[in-house]
C-alpha atoms as an extended CHARMM CRD file, in Angstrom:
* protein
*
       175  EXT
         1         1  MET       CA            142.2640000000       72.5060000000       79.5180000000  PROA      1               0.0000000000
         2         2  ALA       CA            143.4820000000       73.7200000000       76.1650000000  PROA      2               0.0000000000
         3         3  ASP       CA            146.3040000000       71.0120000000       76.1970000000  PROA      3               0.0000000000
         4         4  LEU       CA            143.8500000000       68.3010000000       77.1510000000  PROA      4               0.0000000000
         5         5  ALA       CA            141.3050000000       69.6110000000       74.3300000000  PROA      5               0.0000000000
         6         6  ALA       CA            143.9560000000       69.6260000000       72.0150000000  PROA      6               0.0000000000
         7         7  ALA       CA            145.4120000000       66.1410000000       72.8310000000  PROA      7               0.0000000000
         8         8  SER       CA            141.6460000000       64.8890000000       72.8050000000  PROA      8               0.0000000000
         9         9  GLY       CA            140.7970000000       66.5610000000       69.4130000000  PROA      9               0.0000000000
        10        10  THR       CA            137.9870000000       68.3380000000       70.6650000000  PROA      10              0.0000000000
        11        11  SER       CA            137.6160000000       71.8010000000       72.0980000000  PROA      11              0.0000000000
        12        12  LYS       CA            137.7180000000       73.4940000000       75.5170000000  PROA      12              0.0000000000
        13        13  ALA       CA            134.1920000000       74.4080000000       75.3420000000  PROA      13              0.0000000000
        14        14  ARG       CA            133.1590000000       70.8050000000       74.9350000000  PROA      14              0.0000000000
        15        15  LEU       CA            135.1720000000       69.7100000000       77.8150000000  PROA      15              0.0000000000
        16        16  TYR       CA            133.4910000000       72.3760000000       79.8360000000  PROA      16              0.0000000000
        17        17  HSD       CA            130.1490000000       71.2020000000       78.8010000000  PROA      17              0.0000000000
        18        18  TYR       CA            130.8060000000       67.7570000000       80.3380000000  PROA      18              0.0000000000
        19        19  TYR       CA            133.3380000000       68.7570000000       83.2940000000  PROA      19              0.0000000000
        20        20  GLU       CA            133.4420000000       71.9530000000       85.3810000000  PROA      20              0.0000000000
        21        21  SER       CA            137.2980000000       71.7370000000       85.8790000000  PROA      21              0.0000000000
        22        22  LYS       CA            140.3380000000       69.9130000000       85.1470000000  PROA      22              0.0000000000
        23        23  GLU       CA            140.0980000000       68.5040000000       88.7230000000  PROA      23              0.0000000000
        24        24  ALA       CA            136.6560000000       67.0720000000       87.8440000000  PROA      24              0.0000000000
        25        25  ILE       CA            138.4320000000       65.3760000000       84.7870000000  PROA      25              0.0000000000
        26        26  LEU       CA            141.2180000000       63.9950000000       87.1440000000  PROA      26              0.0000000000
        27        27  PHE       CA            138.4990000000       62.8030000000       89.6550000000  PROA      27              0.0000000000
        28        28  ASP       CA            136.5680000000       61.0870000000       86.7810000000  PROA      28              0.0000000000
        29        29  LEU       CA            139.6850000000       59.3170000000       85.5330000000  PROA      29              0.0000000000
        30        30  LEU       CA            140.9100000000       58.2300000000       88.9130000000  PROA      30              0.0000000000
        31        31  ASP       CA            137.4200000000       56.9370000000       89.9880000000  PROA      31              0.0000000000
        32        32  ARG       CA            137.0460000000       54.8710000000       87.0000000000  PROA      32              0.0000000000
        33        33  TYR       CA            140.4720000000       53.6340000000       87.1190000000  PROA      33              0.0000000000
        34        34  THR       CA            140.3620000000       52.6000000000       90.7800000000  PROA      34              0.0000000000
        35        35  LYS       CA            136.9370000000       50.9570000000       90.1560000000  PROA      35              0.0000000000
        36        36  ARG       CA            138.6810000000       48.8980000000       87.2450000000  PROA      36              0.0000000000
        37        37  LEU       CA            141.3690000000       47.8410000000       89.6840000000  PROA      37              0.0000000000
        38        38  MET       CA            138.8140000000       46.5530000000       92.1830000000  PROA      38              0.0000000000
        39        39  LEU       CA            136.7880000000       44.8420000000       89.2230000000  PROA      39              0.0000000000
        40        40  ILE       CA            140.1230000000       43.1370000000       88.2180000000  PROA      40              0.0000000000
        41        41  ILE       CA            140.5530000000       41.8470000000       91.6750000000  PROA      41              0.0000000000
        42        42  ALA       CA            136.9650000000       40.5390000000       91.6680000000  PROA      42              0.0000000000
        43        43  GLU       CA            137.3030000000       38.9810000000       88.2370000000  PROA      43              0.0000000000
        44        44  VAL       CA            140.5710000000       37.1990000000       89.1920000000  PROA      44              0.0000000000
        45        45  GLU       CA            139.1910000000       35.7340000000       92.4480000000  PROA      45              0.0000000000
        46        46  GLY       CA            136.0090000000       34.5540000000       90.6130000000  PROA      46              0.0000000000
        47        47  ALA       CA            137.7390000000       33.1340000000       87.6660000000  PROA      47              0.0000000000
        48        48  SER       CA            140.3460000000       31.4260000000       90.1320000000  PROA      48              0.0000000000
        49        49  GLN       CA            137.5820000000       29.8020000000       92.0390000000  PROA      49              0.0000000000
        50        50  ARG       CA            135.8060000000       28.6560000000       88.9470000000  PROA      50              0.0000000000
        51        51  ARG       CA            139.0500000000       27.1060000000       87.6260000000  PROA      51              0.0000000000
        52        52  GLY       CA            139.9860000000       25.5380000000       90.9310000000  PROA      52              0.0000000000
        53        53  LEU       CA            143.1350000000       27.3230000000       91.2750000000  PROA      53              0.0000000000
        54        54  THR       CA            145.2870000000       27.1200000000       94.3450000000  PROA      54              0.0000000000
        55        55  GLU       CA            145.5650000000       30.2630000000       96.4320000000  PROA      55              0.0000000000
        56        56  ARG       CA            149.1370000000       30.5790000000       95.2190000000  PROA      56              0.0000000000
        57        57  ASP       CA            148.1280000000       30.3300000000       91.5570000000  PROA      57              0.0000000000
        58        58  ALA       CA            145.2960000000       32.7320000000       92.1220000000  PROA      58              0.0000000000
        59        59  PHE       CA            147.8220000000       35.2740000000       93.4500000000  PROA      59              0.0000000000
        60        60  ALA       CA            150.0380000000       34.8720000000       90.6580000000  PROA      60              0.0000000000
        61        61  GLU       CA            146.9170000000       35.5150000000       88.2440000000  PROA      61              0.0000000000
        62        62  LEU       CA            146.3040000000       38.6860000000       90.3070000000  PROA      62              0.0000000000
        63        63  ILE       CA            150.0770000000       39.8150000000       89.5470000000  PROA      63              0.0000000000
        64        64  ARG       CA            149.5620000000       38.9900000000       85.8570000000  PROA      64              0.0000000000
        65        65  ALA       CA            146.1700000000       40.7650000000       85.5560000000  PROA      65              0.0000000000
        66        66  PHE       CA            147.5450000000       44.0020000000       87.1970000000  PROA      66              0.0000000000
        67        67  LEU       CA            150.5790000000       44.0790000000       85.0100000000  PROA      67              0.0000000000
        68        68  SER       CA            148.4300000000       43.4900000000       81.9600000000  PROA      68              0.0000000000
        69        69  GLU       CA            146.3470000000       46.3890000000       82.9610000000  PROA      69              0.0000000000
        70        70  TYR       CA            149.3050000000       48.4980000000       83.7620000000  PROA      70              0.0000000000
        71        71  GLU       CA            150.6390000000       47.9850000000       80.2870000000  PROA      71              0.0000000000
        72        72  THR       CA            147.6310000000       49.8970000000       78.7450000000  PROA      72              0.0000000000
        73        73  SER       CA            147.1240000000       52.3360000000       81.7010000000  PROA      73              0.0000000000
        74        74  HSD       CA            150.3880000000       54.3910000000       81.9380000000  PROA      74              0.0000000000
        75        75  SER       CA            148.8280000000       57.9920000000       82.0860000000  PROA      75              0.0000000000
        76        76  ARG       CA            146.0810000000       56.7360000000       84.5480000000  PROA      76              0.0000000000
        77        77  HSD       CA            148.4530000000       54.9430000000       86.7500000000  PROA      77              0.0000000000
        78        78  VAL       CA            150.9450000000       57.8610000000       86.9980000000  PROA      78              0.0000000000
        79        79  ALA       CA            147.9730000000       60.1150000000       87.7510000000  PROA      79              0.0000000000
        80        80  LEU       CA            146.9750000000       57.7000000000       90.5150000000  PROA      80              0.0000000000
        81        81  LEU       CA            150.3410000000       57.7230000000       92.0390000000  PROA      81              0.0000000000
        82        82  ASN       CA            151.1020000000       61.4340000000       91.6390000000  PROA      82              0.0000000000
        83        83  ASP       CA            148.0150000000       63.4910000000       91.3480000000  PROA      83              0.0000000000
        84        84  VAL       CA            145.5240000000       62.4100000000       94.1270000000  PROA      84              0.0000000000
        85        85  LYS       CA            146.6360000000       65.3000000000       96.0790000000  PROA      85              0.0000000000
        86        86  TYR       CA            145.0020000000       67.7040000000       93.5820000000  PROA      86              0.0000000000
        87        87  LEU       CA            141.6160000000       66.4480000000       94.4060000000  PROA      87              0.0000000000
        88        88  VAL       CA            139.2060000000       68.1260000000       97.0030000000  PROA      88              0.0000000000
        89        89  GLU       CA            139.2340000000       66.4380000000      100.2730000000  PROA      89              0.0000000000
        90        90  ALA       CA            135.9880000000       64.2800000000       99.7380000000  PROA      90              0.0000000000
        91        91  GLN       CA            137.1710000000       63.0550000000       96.2390000000  PROA      91              0.0000000000
        92        92  ARG       CA            140.7080000000       62.3880000000       97.6150000000  PROA      92              0.0000000000
        93        93  GLU       CA            139.1560000000       60.2280000000      100.3840000000  PROA      93              0.0000000000
        94        94  ILE       CA            137.2340000000       58.1040000000       97.8280000000  PROA      94              0.0000000000
        95        95  ILE       CA            140.2280000000       57.4070000000       95.8150000000  PROA      95              0.0000000000
        96        96  LEU       CA            142.4430000000       56.9970000000       98.7810000000  PROA      96              0.0000000000
        97        97  ASN       CA            140.1060000000       54.3640000000      100.4520000000  PROA      97              0.0000000000
        98        98  ARG       CA            139.8680000000       52.5980000000       97.0770000000  PROA      98              0.0000000000
        99        99  GLN       CA            143.6010000000       52.4220000000       96.8590000000  PROA      99              0.0000000000
       100       100  ARG       CA            143.6690000000       50.9480000000      100.4810000000  PROA      100             0.0000000000
       101       101  ASP       CA            141.0910000000       48.3770000000       99.3180000000  PROA      101             0.0000000000
       102       102  VAL       CA            143.2470000000       47.3570000000       96.5160000000  PROA      102             0.0000000000
       103       103  VAL       CA            146.1320000000       46.9060000000       98.9670000000  PROA      103             0.0000000000
       104       104  ALA       CA            143.9760000000       45.0960000000      101.4720000000  PROA      104             0.0000000000
       105       105  ALA       CA            142.7690000000       42.7230000000       98.7100000000  PROA      105             0.0000000000
       106       106  PHE       CA            146.3040000000       42.0830000000       97.5680000000  PROA      106             0.0000000000
       107       107  ALA       CA            147.4690000000       41.4220000000      101.3360000000  PROA      107             0.0000000000
       108       108  ARG       CA            144.5310000000       38.9920000000      101.9720000000  PROA      108             0.0000000000
       109       109  GLN       CA            145.4350000000       37.0220000000       98.8170000000  PROA      109             0.0000000000
       110       110  LEU       CA            149.2670000000       37.0120000000       99.5270000000  PROA      110             0.0000000000
       111       111  ALA       CA            148.3610000000       35.6570000000      103.0670000000  PROA      111             0.0000000000
       112       112  ARG       CA            146.1660000000       32.8130000000      101.6960000000  PROA      112             0.0000000000
       113       113  ALA       CA            148.8100000000       31.9830000000       98.9940000000  PROA      113             0.0000000000
       114       114  TYR       CA            151.7590000000       31.9130000000      101.5180000000  PROA      114             0.0000000000
       115       115  PRO       CA            150.1980000000       31.1760000000      104.9200000000  PROA      115             0.0000000000
       116       116  GLU       CA            153.5180000000       29.5580000000      106.2260000000  PROA      116             0.0000000000
       117       117  ARG       CA            155.3840000000       32.8210000000      105.4290000000  PROA      117             0.0000000000
       118       118  VAL       CA            152.8900000000       35.7040000000      105.7590000000  PROA      118             0.0000000000
       119       119  ASN       CA            151.7030000000       36.8590000000      109.2260000000  PROA      119             0.0000000000
       120       120  ARG       CA            150.3460000000       39.8740000000      110.8260000000  PROA      120             0.0000000000
       121       121  GLU       CA            153.7570000000       41.3580000000      111.4720000000  PROA      121             0.0000000000
       122       122  ASN       CA            155.0550000000       41.1580000000      108.0340000000  PROA      122             0.0000000000
       123       123  GLN       CA            151.9250000000       41.1260000000      105.8620000000  PROA      123             0.0000000000
       124       124  THR       CA            152.0180000000       44.8530000000      104.9710000000  PROA      124             0.0000000000
       125       125  ALA       CA            155.8460000000       44.7820000000      104.2780000000  PROA      125             0.0000000000
       126       126  LEU       CA            155.4080000000       41.8770000000      102.0090000000  PROA      126             0.0000000000
       127       127  THR       CA            152.4180000000       43.2380000000      100.2310000000  PROA      127             0.0000000000
       128       128  MET       CA            154.2560000000       46.4970000000       99.7620000000  PROA      128             0.0000000000
       129       129  MET       CA            157.1910000000       44.7530000000       98.4010000000  PROA      129             0.0000000000
       130       130  VAL       CA            154.9850000000       43.2560000000       95.7600000000  PROA      130             0.0000000000
       131       131  PHE       CA            153.5550000000       46.6240000000       94.9940000000  PROA      131             0.0000000000
       132       132  GLY       CA            157.1120000000       48.0090000000       94.7940000000  PROA      132             0.0000000000
       133       133  MET       CA            157.9790000000       45.6390000000       92.1380000000  PROA      133             0.0000000000
       134       134  ILE       CA            154.9340000000       46.2030000000       89.9700000000  PROA      134             0.0000000000
       135       135  ASN       CA            153.5540000000       49.9390000000       90.6750000000  PROA      135             0.0000000000
       136       136  TRP       CA            156.6450000000       51.7180000000       89.1240000000  PROA      136             0.0000000000
       137       137  THR       CA            157.0640000000       49.8180000000       85.7610000000  PROA      137             0.0000000000
       138       138  PHE       CA            155.7240000000       52.7800000000       83.9510000000  PROA      138             0.0000000000
       139       139  THR       CA            159.1780000000       54.4470000000       84.6380000000  PROA      139             0.0000000000
       140       140  TRP       CA            161.1560000000       51.7580000000       82.7700000000  PROA      140             0.0000000000
       141       141  LEU       CA            159.0820000000       49.0310000000       81.1690000000  PROA      141             0.0000000000
       142       142  LYS       CA            157.9760000000       49.9510000000       78.1080000000  PROA      142             0.0000000000
       143       143  PRO       CA            155.6740000000       48.2320000000       75.5650000000  PROA      143             0.0000000000
       144       144  GLY       CA            157.5550000000       46.7700000000       72.7230000000  PROA      144             0.0000000000
       145       145  GLY       CA            160.8880000000       47.0260000000       74.7860000000  PROA      145             0.0000000000
       146       146  ARG       CA            163.2090000000       44.1620000000       75.5560000000  PROA      146             0.0000000000
       147       147  MET       CA            161.1430000000       42.8220000000       78.1560000000  PROA      147             0.0000000000
       148       148  GLY       CA            157.3810000000       42.6720000000       77.7750000000  PROA      148             0.0000000000
       149       149  TYR       CA            154.6240000000       43.0240000000       80.5300000000  PROA      149             0.0000000000
       150       150  GLN       CA            153.6780000000       39.2560000000       80.3620000000  PROA      150             0.0000000000
       151       151  GLU       CA            157.2860000000       38.3390000000       80.5520000000  PROA      151             0.0000000000
       152       152  PHE       CA            157.9270000000       40.8410000000       83.4720000000  PROA      152             0.0000000000
       153       153  ALA       CA            154.8000000000       39.5070000000       85.2450000000  PROA      153             0.0000000000
       154       154  GLU       CA            156.3270000000       35.9440000000       85.0680000000  PROA      154             0.0000000000
       155       155  GLN       CA            159.6430000000       37.4940000000       86.6930000000  PROA      155             0.0000000000
       156       156  VAL       CA            157.5780000000       38.9390000000       89.5270000000  PROA      156             0.0000000000
       157       157  VAL       CA            155.5350000000       35.7570000000       90.2380000000  PROA      157             0.0000000000
       158       158  GLU       CA            158.7900000000       33.6220000000       90.1810000000  PROA      158             0.0000000000
       159       159  MET       CA            160.5380000000       36.0950000000       92.4780000000  PROA      159             0.0000000000
       160       160  VAL       CA            157.6070000000       36.1490000000       95.0360000000  PROA      160             0.0000000000
       161       161  ASP       CA            157.0850000000       32.3680000000       94.7810000000  PROA      161             0.0000000000
       162       162  HSD       CA            160.8460000000       31.4790000000       95.4510000000  PROA      162             0.0000000000
       163       163  GLY       CA            161.4490000000       34.2050000000       97.8780000000  PROA      163             0.0000000000
       164       164  LEU       CA            158.3620000000       33.1550000000      100.0090000000  PROA      164             0.0000000000
       165       165  LEU       CA            158.7000000000       29.5030000000       99.6040000000  PROA      165             0.0000000000
       166       166  LYS       CA            161.9320000000       29.3700000000      101.4790000000  PROA      166             0.0000000000
       167       167  SER       CA            161.5660000000       28.3800000000      105.1600000000  PROA      167             0.0000000000
       168       168  LYS       CA            162.9480000000       30.7450000000      107.8730000000  PROA      168             0.0000000000
       169       169  ALA       CA            165.2680000000       27.7900000000      108.8470000000  PROA      169             0.0000000000
       170       170  ALA       CA            166.6890000000       27.5660000000      105.4700000000  PROA      170             0.0000000000
       171       171  GLY       CA            167.3710000000       31.3010000000      105.5080000000  PROA      171             0.0000000000
       172       172  ALA       CA            169.1410000000       30.8580000000      108.6590000000  PROA      172             0.0000000000
       173       173  ASP       CA            171.6880000000       28.3610000000      106.8490000000  PROA      173             0.0000000000
       174       174  ARG       CA            172.7740000000       30.9450000000      104.4780000000  PROA      174             0.0000000000
       175       175  ASN       CA            174.0450000000       33.2200000000      107.3390000000  PROA      175             0.0000000000
């Protein structure tokens, strides 16, 4: 708490006035962050419908929106990936269920965007493949670096689009 207070420019007493423990701070941070991710999904879906985007373009917008959020959410994102285990069970379940909701929303949008390639058997694997591309950017993609988040988002969209546009028959020709 002393380190957090110092980093926040406040006192431990002030932090304890609002939060009973560092775990309470962690839950508040993760609760707000996962709600923010769910809001991004809803905003992208709504805006995509209003703009008349195709399902494929809507999925691309979802990838762009998440990477835009990740650019400014390094510490929250790292905490979400690594620190949920420190929450009490009831709080942990809230956060884990919200994470599952985020994954389910991505899976639904991916299936709508690529119905000819995504099915019940591969939907989870393909969804997690997309998350594998975007969730770990905090380890190597730095703001102001050689590649920006927007540029990387376009690379991911292109990779998904070209990888999923190929038919199974075309893939067999390569063997």
